[in-house]
Backbone as JSON Lines, residues from 0, in Angstrom:
{"i":0,"aa":"M","n":[39.33,195.54,169.2],"ca":[40.5,194.72,169.22],"c":[40.06,193.27,169.37]}
{"i":1,"aa":"S","n":[40.79,192.38,168.73],"ca":[40.45,190.97,168.82],"c":[41.71,190.17,169.14]}
{"i":2,"aa":"A","n":[41.49,189.03,169.69],"ca":[42.61,188.15,170.04],"c":[42.52,186.9,169.19]}
{"i":3,"aa":"I","n":[43.64,186.48,168.7],"ca":[43.71,185.26,167.9],"c":[44.6,184.29,168.64]}
{"i":4,"aa":"T","n":[44.09,183.1,168.86],"ca":[44.91,182.09,169.52],"c":[45.46,181.14,168.49]}
{"i":5,"aa":"I","n":[46.66,180.7,168.72],"ca":[47.33,179.78,167.81],"c":[47.61,178.49,168.57]}
{"i":6,"aa":"D","n":[47.23,177.39,167.97],"ca":[47.51,176.09,168.57],"c":[48.97,175.74,168.33]}
{"i":7,"aa":"R","n":[49.76,175.84,169.37],"ca":[51.2,175.59,169.22],"c":[51.56,174.13,169.43]}
{"i":8,"aa":"T","n":[50.64,173.33,169.92],"ca":[50.95,171.92,170.15],"c":[50.78,171.08,168.9]}
{"i":9,"aa":"G","n":[49.96,171.52,167.98],"ca":[49.72,170.77,166.75],"c":[48.81,169.57,166.93]}
{"i":10,"aa":"T","n":[48.17,169.44,168.09],"ca":[47.28,168.32,168.32],"c":[45.84,168.77,168.22]}
{"i":11,"aa":"R","n":[44.99,167.82,167.93],"ca":[43.56,168.08,167.83],"c":[42.81,167.11,168.74]}
{"i":12,"aa":"D","n":[43.34,166.89,169.93],"ca":[42.76,165.89,170.81],"c":[41.95,166.49,171.96]}
{"i":13,"aa":"G","n":[41.58,167.74,171.85],"ca":[40.84,168.41,172.92],"c":[39.51,167.77,173.24]}
{"i":14,"aa":"L","n":[38.75,167.38,172.22],"ca":[37.45,166.75,172.46],"c":[37.63,165.4,173.14]}
{"i":15,"aa":"L","n":[38.6,164.63,172.69],"ca":[38.84,163.32,173.3],"c":[39.24,163.48,174.77]}
{"i":16,"aa":"R","n":[40.15,164.39,175.05],"ca":[40.57,164.62,176.44],"c":[39.4,165.09,177.31]}
{"i":17,"aa":"L","n":[38.61,166.01,176.77],"ca":[37.45,166.51,177.51],"c":[36.45,165.4,177.79]}
{"i":18,"aa":"A","n":[36.15,164.59,176.79],"ca":[35.19,163.49,176.98],"c":[35.72,162.46,177.97]}
{"i":19,"aa":"M","n":[37.01,162.19,177.91],"ca":[37.6,161.24,178.86],"c":[37.55,161.79,180.28]}
{"i":20,"aa":"R","n":[37.89,163.06,180.44],"ca":[37.87,163.66,181.78],"c":[36.46,163.75,182.34]}
{"i":21,"aa":"A","n":[35.51,164.11,181.5],"ca":[34.12,164.19,181.95],"c":[33.62,162.8,182.36]}
{"i":22,"aa":"D","n":[33.92,161.8,181.55],"ca":[33.53,160.42,181.86],"c":[34.16,159.99,183.18]}
{"i":23,"aa":"A","n":[35.45,160.28,183.35],"ca":[36.15,159.89,184.57],"c":[35.53,160.57,185.8]}
{"i":24,"aa":"F","n":[35.26,161.86,185.68],"ca":[34.71,162.6,186.81],"c":[33.31,162.1,187.17]}
{"i":25,"aa":"I","n":[32.45,161.97,186.2],"ca":[31.06,161.56,186.47],"c":[31.02,160.13,187.01]}
{"i":26,"aa":"T","n":[31.82,159.24,186.41],"ca":[31.83,157.85,186.87],"c":[32.4,157.73,188.27]}
{"i":27,"aa":"G","n":[33.49,158.46,188.54],"ca":[34.07,158.45,189.88],"c":[33.11,159.01,190.92]}
{"i":28,"aa":"L","n":[32.41,160.07,190.55],"ca":[31.42,160.66,191.44],"c":[30.28,159.68,191.72]}
{"i":29,"aa":"A","n":[29.86,158.96,190.69],"ca":[28.81,157.95,190.87],"c":[29.29,156.85,191.81]}
{"i":30,"aa":"G","n":[30.56,156.48,191.69],"ca":[31.11,155.47,192.59],"c":[31.17,155.94,194.03]}
{"i":31,"aa":"M","n":[31.6,157.19,194.24],"ca":[31.66,157.72,195.6],"c":[30.27,157.9,196.19]}
{"i":32,"aa":"T","n":[29.3,158.21,195.36],"ca":[27.92,158.32,195.82],"c":[27.34,156.93,196.1]}
{"i":33,"aa":"G","n":[27.78,155.95,195.33],"ca":[27.26,154.59,195.47],"c":[27.64,153.91,196.76]}
{"i":34,"aa":"I","n":[28.76,154.3,197.35],"ca":[29.19,153.64,198.6],"c":[28.19,153.88,199.74]}
{"i":35,"aa":"P","n":[27.85,155.12,200.06],"ca":[26.89,155.29,201.16],"c":[25.47,154.87,200.79]}
{"i":36,"aa":"L","n":[25.17,154.8,199.5],"ca":[23.83,154.43,199.05],"c":[23.72,152.96,198.66]}
{"i":37,"aa":"A","n":[24.76,152.17,198.91],"ca":[24.77,150.77,198.45],"c":[23.59,149.96,198.99]}
{"i":38,"aa":"G","n":[23.3,150.11,200.25],"ca":[22.17,149.37,200.83],"c":[20.85,149.74,200.2]}
{"i":39,"aa":"W","n":[20.64,151.02,200.05],"ca":[19.4,151.48,199.43],"c":[19.33,151.03,197.96]}
{"i":40,"aa":"L","n":[20.45,151.15,197.22],"ca":[20.47,150.73,195.82],"c":[20.19,149.23,195.68]}
{"i":41,"aa":"A","n":[20.79,148.43,196.57],"ca":[20.57,146.98,196.5],"c":[19.1,146.64,196.75]}
{"i":42,"aa":"G","n":[18.5,147.28,197.73],"ca":[17.1,147.0,198.02],"c":[16.15,147.51,196.95]}
{"i":43,"aa":"T","n":[16.47,148.64,196.38],"ca":[15.61,149.25,195.37],"c":[15.73,148.58,194.01]}
{"i":44,"aa":"S","n":[16.94,148.14,193.68],"ca":[17.17,147.62,192.33],"c":[17.05,146.1,192.23]}
{"i":45,"aa":"G","n":[17.19,145.4,193.36],"ca":[17.1,143.95,193.32],"c":[18.46,143.26,193.23]}
{"i":46,"aa":"T","n":[19.53,144.02,193.36],"ca":[20.87,143.41,193.35],"c":[21.26,143.1,194.8]}
{"i":47,"aa":"T","n":[22.53,142.78,195.0],"ca":[23.01,142.5,196.35],"c":[23.88,143.66,196.85]}
{"i":48,"aa":"L","n":[24.07,143.7,198.15],"ca":[24.92,144.72,198.75],"c":[26.37,144.57,198.25]}
{"i":49,"aa":"T","n":[26.83,143.33,198.14],"ca":[28.19,143.08,197.64],"c":[28.35,143.59,196.22]}
{"i":50,"aa":"F","n":[27.37,143.35,195.39],"ca":[27.43,143.83,194.0],"c":[27.5,145.35,193.95]}
{"i":51,"aa":"E","n":[26.7,146.0,194.75],"ca":[26.69,147.47,194.75],"c":[28.01,148.05,195.25]}
{"i":52,"aa":"Y","n":[28.58,147.46,196.3],"ca":[29.89,147.92,196.77],"c":[30.95,147.66,195.7]}
{"i":53,"aa":"G","n":[30.87,146.52,195.05],"ca":[31.82,146.2,193.99],"c":[31.74,147.17,192.82]}
{"i":54,"aa":"M","n":[30.52,147.51,192.42],"ca":[30.36,148.46,191.32],"c":[30.85,149.85,191.72]}
{"i":55,"aa":"A","n":[30.58,150.25,192.95],"ca":[31.06,151.56,193.41],"c":[32.58,151.61,193.39]}
{"i":56,"aa":"A","n":[33.22,150.55,193.86],"ca":[34.69,150.49,193.84],"c":[35.21,150.49,192.41]}
{"i":57,"aa":"F","n":[34.55,149.75,191.53],"ca":[34.95,149.73,190.12],"c":[34.82,151.12,189.49]}
{"i":58,"aa":"F","n":[33.72,151.81,189.77],"ca":[33.52,153.15,189.22],"c":[34.59,154.12,189.69]}
{"i":59,"aa":"I","n":[34.95,154.04,190.96],"ca":[36.0,154.92,191.48],"c":[37.33,154.61,190.81]}
{"i":60,"aa":"A","n":[37.69,153.33,190.73],"ca":[38.95,152.95,190.1],"c":[38.97,153.34,188.63]}
{"i":61,"aa":"Y","n":[37.86,153.11,187.93],"ca":[37.76,153.48,186.52],"c":[37.95,154.98,186.35]}
{"i":62,"aa":"G","n":[37.32,155.75,187.2],"ca":[37.45,157.21,187.13],"c":[38.88,157.67,187.31]}
{"i":63,"aa":"V","n":[39.58,157.09,188.28],"ca":[40.97,157.46,188.53],"c":[41.85,157.08,187.33]}
{"i":64,"aa":"V","n":[41.67,155.88,186.82],"ca":[42.49,155.41,185.69],"c":[42.24,156.25,184.44]}
{"i":65,"aa":"V","n":[40.99,156.49,184.1],"ca":[40.67,157.25,182.89],"c":[41.13,158.7,183.02]}
{"i":66,"aa":"F","n":[41.01,159.27,184.21],"ca":[41.5,160.64,184.41],"c":[43.01,160.69,184.2]}
{"i":67,"aa":"G","n":[43.7,159.68,184.67],"ca":[45.14,159.6,184.45],"c":[45.49,159.41,182.99]}
{"i":68,"aa":"L","n":[44.73,158.58,182.29],"ca":[44.97,158.37,180.86],"c":[44.74,159.64,180.05]}
{"i":69,"aa":"A","n":[43.79,160.45,180.47],"ca":[43.5,161.69,179.76],"c":[44.65,162.69,179.87]}
{"i":70,"aa":"A","n":[45.53,162.49,180.84],"ca":[46.65,163.41,181.03],"c":[47.91,162.98,180.27]}
{"i":71,"aa":"L","n":[47.86,161.84,179.6],"ca":[49.02,161.38,178.84],"c":[49.35,162.35,177.71]}
{"i":72,"aa":"P","n":[50.61,162.42,177.31],"ca":[50.97,163.32,176.19],"c":[50.24,162.96,174.9]}
{"i":73,"aa":"S","n":[50.07,161.69,174.65],"ca":[49.31,161.23,173.48],"c":[48.17,160.35,173.97]}
{"i":74,"aa":"V","n":[46.95,160.74,173.66],"ca":[45.79,160.01,174.19],"c":[45.08,159.16,173.14]}
{"i":75,"aa":"R","n":[45.62,159.08,171.95],"ca":[44.9,158.34,170.91],"c":[44.72,156.87,171.27]}
{"i":76,"aa":"R","n":[45.78,156.19,171.63],"ca":[45.68,154.75,171.95],"c":[44.84,154.55,173.21]}
{"i":77,"aa":"A","n":[45.13,155.34,174.24],"ca":[44.37,155.23,175.49],"c":[42.9,155.56,175.26]}
{"i":78,"aa":"G","n":[42.64,156.55,174.41],"ca":[41.26,156.94,174.11],"c":[40.48,155.81,173.46]}
{"i":79,"aa":"M","n":[41.13,155.09,172.55],"ca":[40.44,153.97,171.9],"c":[40.18,152.85,172.92]}
{"i":80,"aa":"C","n":[41.1,152.64,173.84],"ca":[40.88,151.64,174.9],"c":[39.68,152.03,175.77]}
{"i":81,"aa":"V","n":[39.53,153.3,176.06],"ca":[38.4,153.77,176.86],"c":[37.09,153.62,176.08]}
{"i":82,"aa":"V","n":[37.13,153.91,174.78],"ca":[35.93,153.71,173.94],"c":[35.51,152.25,173.99]}
{"i":83,"aa":"I","n":[36.46,151.34,173.82],"ca":[36.16,149.9,173.84],"c":[35.64,149.49,175.22]}
{"i":84,"aa":"A","n":[36.25,150.0,176.28],"ca":[35.78,149.68,177.64],"c":[34.34,150.15,177.84]}
{"i":85,"aa":"N","n":[34.02,151.33,177.35],"ca":[32.65,151.84,177.48],"c":[31.67,150.98,176.69]}
{"i":86,"aa":"L","n":[32.06,150.56,175.5],"ca":[31.18,149.69,174.71],"c":[30.99,148.34,175.38]}
{"i":87,"aa":"L","n":[32.05,147.81,175.98],"ca":[31.93,146.54,176.7],"c":[30.99,146.67,177.9]}
{"i":88,"aa":"Y","n":[31.07,147.79,178.6],"ca":[30.17,148.02,179.72],"c":[28.73,148.11,179.23]}
{"i":89,"aa":"T","n":[28.52,148.76,178.1],"ca":[27.17,148.87,177.55],"c":[26.6,147.49,177.28]}
{"i":90,"aa":"V","n":[27.39,146.64,176.65],"ca":[26.95,145.27,176.36],"c":[26.71,144.51,177.67]}
{"i":91,"aa":"A","n":[27.61,144.67,178.64],"ca":[27.46,143.97,179.93],"c":[26.18,144.4,180.64]}
{"i":92,"aa":"A","n":[25.84,145.67,180.58],"ca":[24.6,146.14,181.21],"c":[23.38,145.5,180.56]}
{"i":93,"aa":"L","n":[23.41,145.41,179.25],"ca":[22.31,144.77,178.52],"c":[22.22,143.29,178.86]}
{"i":94,"aa":"V","n":[23.36,142.61,178.91],"ca":[23.38,141.19,179.24],"c":[22.89,140.96,180.67]}
{"i":95,"aa":"L","n":[23.27,141.84,181.59],"ca":[22.84,141.72,182.98],"c":[21.32,141.73,183.08]}
{"i":96,"aa":"V","n":[20.7,142.57,182.28],"ca":[19.23,142.64,182.29],"c":[18.62,141.42,181.59]}
{"i":97,"aa":"L","n":[19.13,141.09,180.42],"ca":[18.53,140.0,179.63],"c":[18.79,138.62,180.21]}
{"i":98,"aa":"A","n":[19.95,138.41,180.84],"ca":[20.29,137.1,181.38],"c":[19.65,136.84,182.74]}
{"i":99,"aa":"D","n":[19.0,137.85,183.27],"ca":[18.29,137.71,184.55],"c":[19.23,137.21,185.65]}
{"i":100,"aa":"V","n":[20.41,137.84,185.73],"ca":[21.41,137.48,186.73],"c":[20.88,137.76,188.14]}
{"i":101,"aa":"F","n":[20.23,138.88,188.31],"ca":[19.6,139.27,189.56],"c":[18.1,139.41,189.32]}
{"i":102,"aa":"P","n":[17.3,139.23,190.37],"ca":[15.87,139.49,190.22],"c":[15.62,141.01,190.26]}
{"i":103,"aa":"L","n":[15.99,141.67,189.18],"ca":[15.9,143.13,189.14],"c":[14.46,143.62,189.2]}
{"i":104,"aa":"T","n":[14.28,144.68,189.94],"ca":[12.99,145.35,189.97],"c":[12.9,146.24,188.72]}
{"i":105,"aa":"A","n":[11.77,146.86,188.52],"ca":[11.63,147.78,187.39],"c":[12.64,148.91,187.51]}
{"i":106,"aa":"T","n":[12.85,149.39,188.74],"ca":[13.85,150.44,188.96],"c":[15.24,149.93,188.63]}
{"i":107,"aa":"G","n":[15.54,148.7,189.01],"ca":[16.84,148.1,188.71],"c":[17.09,147.98,187.22]}
{"i":108,"aa":"V","n":[16.06,147.58,186.48],"ca":[16.18,147.48,185.02],"c":[16.44,148.85,184.42]}
{"i":109,"aa":"V","n":[15.69,149.85,184.87],"ca":[15.86,151.21,184.33],"c":[17.25,151.75,184.66]}
{"i":110,"aa":"L","n":[17.7,151.58,185.89],"ca":[19.02,152.08,186.28],"c":[20.14,151.37,185.51]}
{"i":111,"aa":"T","n":[20.01,150.07,185.34],"ca":[21.04,149.31,184.63],"c":[21.08,149.71,183.16]}
{"i":112,"aa":"L","n":[19.92,149.81,182.53],"ca":[19.89,150.22,181.12],"c":[20.33,151.67,180.95]}
{"i":113,"aa":"A","n":[20.01,152.52,181.92],"ca":[20.45,153.92,181.86],"c":[21.97,154.01,181.94]}
{"i":114,"aa":"S","n":[22.58,153.17,182.76],"ca":[24.04,153.19,182.83],"c":[24.64,152.7,181.52]}
{"i":115,"aa":"G","n":[23.97,151.77,180.85],"ca":[24.43,151.34,179.53],"c":[24.31,152.43,178.49]}
{"i":116,"aa":"V","n":[23.23,153.19,178.54],"ca":[23.05,154.31,177.62],"c":[24.12,155.37,177.89]}
{"i":117,"aa":"Y","n":[24.38,155.64,179.16],"ca":[25.42,156.61,179.53],"c":[26.77,156.23,178.91]}
{"i":118,"aa":"T","n":[27.16,154.96,179.07],"ca":[28.46,154.55,178.53],"c":[28.46,154.54,177.01]}
{"i":119,"aa":"A","n":[27.33,154.25,176.39],"ca":[27.26,154.3,174.93],"c":[27.42,155.73,174.43]}
{"i":120,"aa":"V","n":[26.8,156.68,175.11],"ca":[26.91,158.09,174.72],"c":[28.36,158.56,174.87]}
{"i":121,"aa":"F","n":[28.99,158.21,175.98],"ca":[30.38,158.63,176.15],"c":[31.3,157.91,175.18]}
{"i":122,"aa":"A","n":[31.01,156.66,174.85],"ca":[31.82,155.97,173.85],"c":[31.74,156.71,172.52]}
{"i":123,"aa":"E","n":[30.56,157.18,172.16],"ca":[30.41,157.93,170.91],"c":[31.15,159.26,170.95]}
{"i":124,"aa":"L","n":[31.01,160.0,172.05],"ca":[31.75,161.26,172.19],"c":[33.25,161.04,172.1]}
{"i":125,"aa":"Q","n":[33.73,160.03,172.8],"ca":[35.16,159.74,172.8],"c":[35.62,159.26,171.42]}
{"i":126,"aa":"Y","n":[34.79,158.5,170.75],"ca":[35.15,158.05,169.4],"c":[35.24,159.23,168.44]}
{"i":127,"aa":"Q","n":[34.3,160.16,168.55],"ca":[34.36,161.35,167.7],"c":[35.61,162.16,168.01]}
{"i":128,"aa":"G","n":[35.97,162.27,169.28],"ca":[37.2,162.95,169.66],"c":[38.43,162.2,169.14]}
{"i":129,"aa":"W","n":[38.39,160.88,169.18],"ca":[39.5,160.07,168.65],"c":[39.66,160.29,167.15]}
{"i":130,"aa":"R","n":[38.54,160.31,166.44],"ca":[38.61,160.54,164.99],"c":[39.16,161.93,164.68]}
{"i":131,"aa":"R","n":[38.75,162.93,165.44],"ca":[39.24,164.28,165.23],"c":[40.74,164.37,165.53]}
{"i":132,"aa":"A","n":[41.17,163.68,166.59],"ca":[42.59,163.7,166.95],"c":[43.44,163.01,165.9]}
{"i":133,"aa":"R","n":[42.85,162.07,165.21],"ca":[43.55,161.31,164.17],"c":[43.84,162.18,162.95]}
{"i":134,"aa":"A","n":[42.97,163.13,162.69],"ca":[43.09,163.94,161.47],"c":[44.23,164.92,161.52]}
């Protein structure tokens, strides 16, 4: 015996919603982890304690907002906004390293560029989900 499921909603936004929720969860978790580790991160990466607390708060807020956006009845417009936000973060991470805003250590450079790669990967996943939802 086999079961056949029928999509009764008529939407194809599952990948976009999944990518947005995963991004929101991981980013929010990174923010919550960043608060108790802010002192260690600042010392290890070459940034300041204020910057680390600010980024942790931003990550938590971003996670809450994106998780809420993923629950909207139609996520196409919100999904594109999240893709653009992720691309902007990727560029900002690169600029932070190249502009020498902080005296980053090698670990700081790696962590900053890794966060830029993370947002670029999620921007691509979300964009693919947006394209699929459009069809």
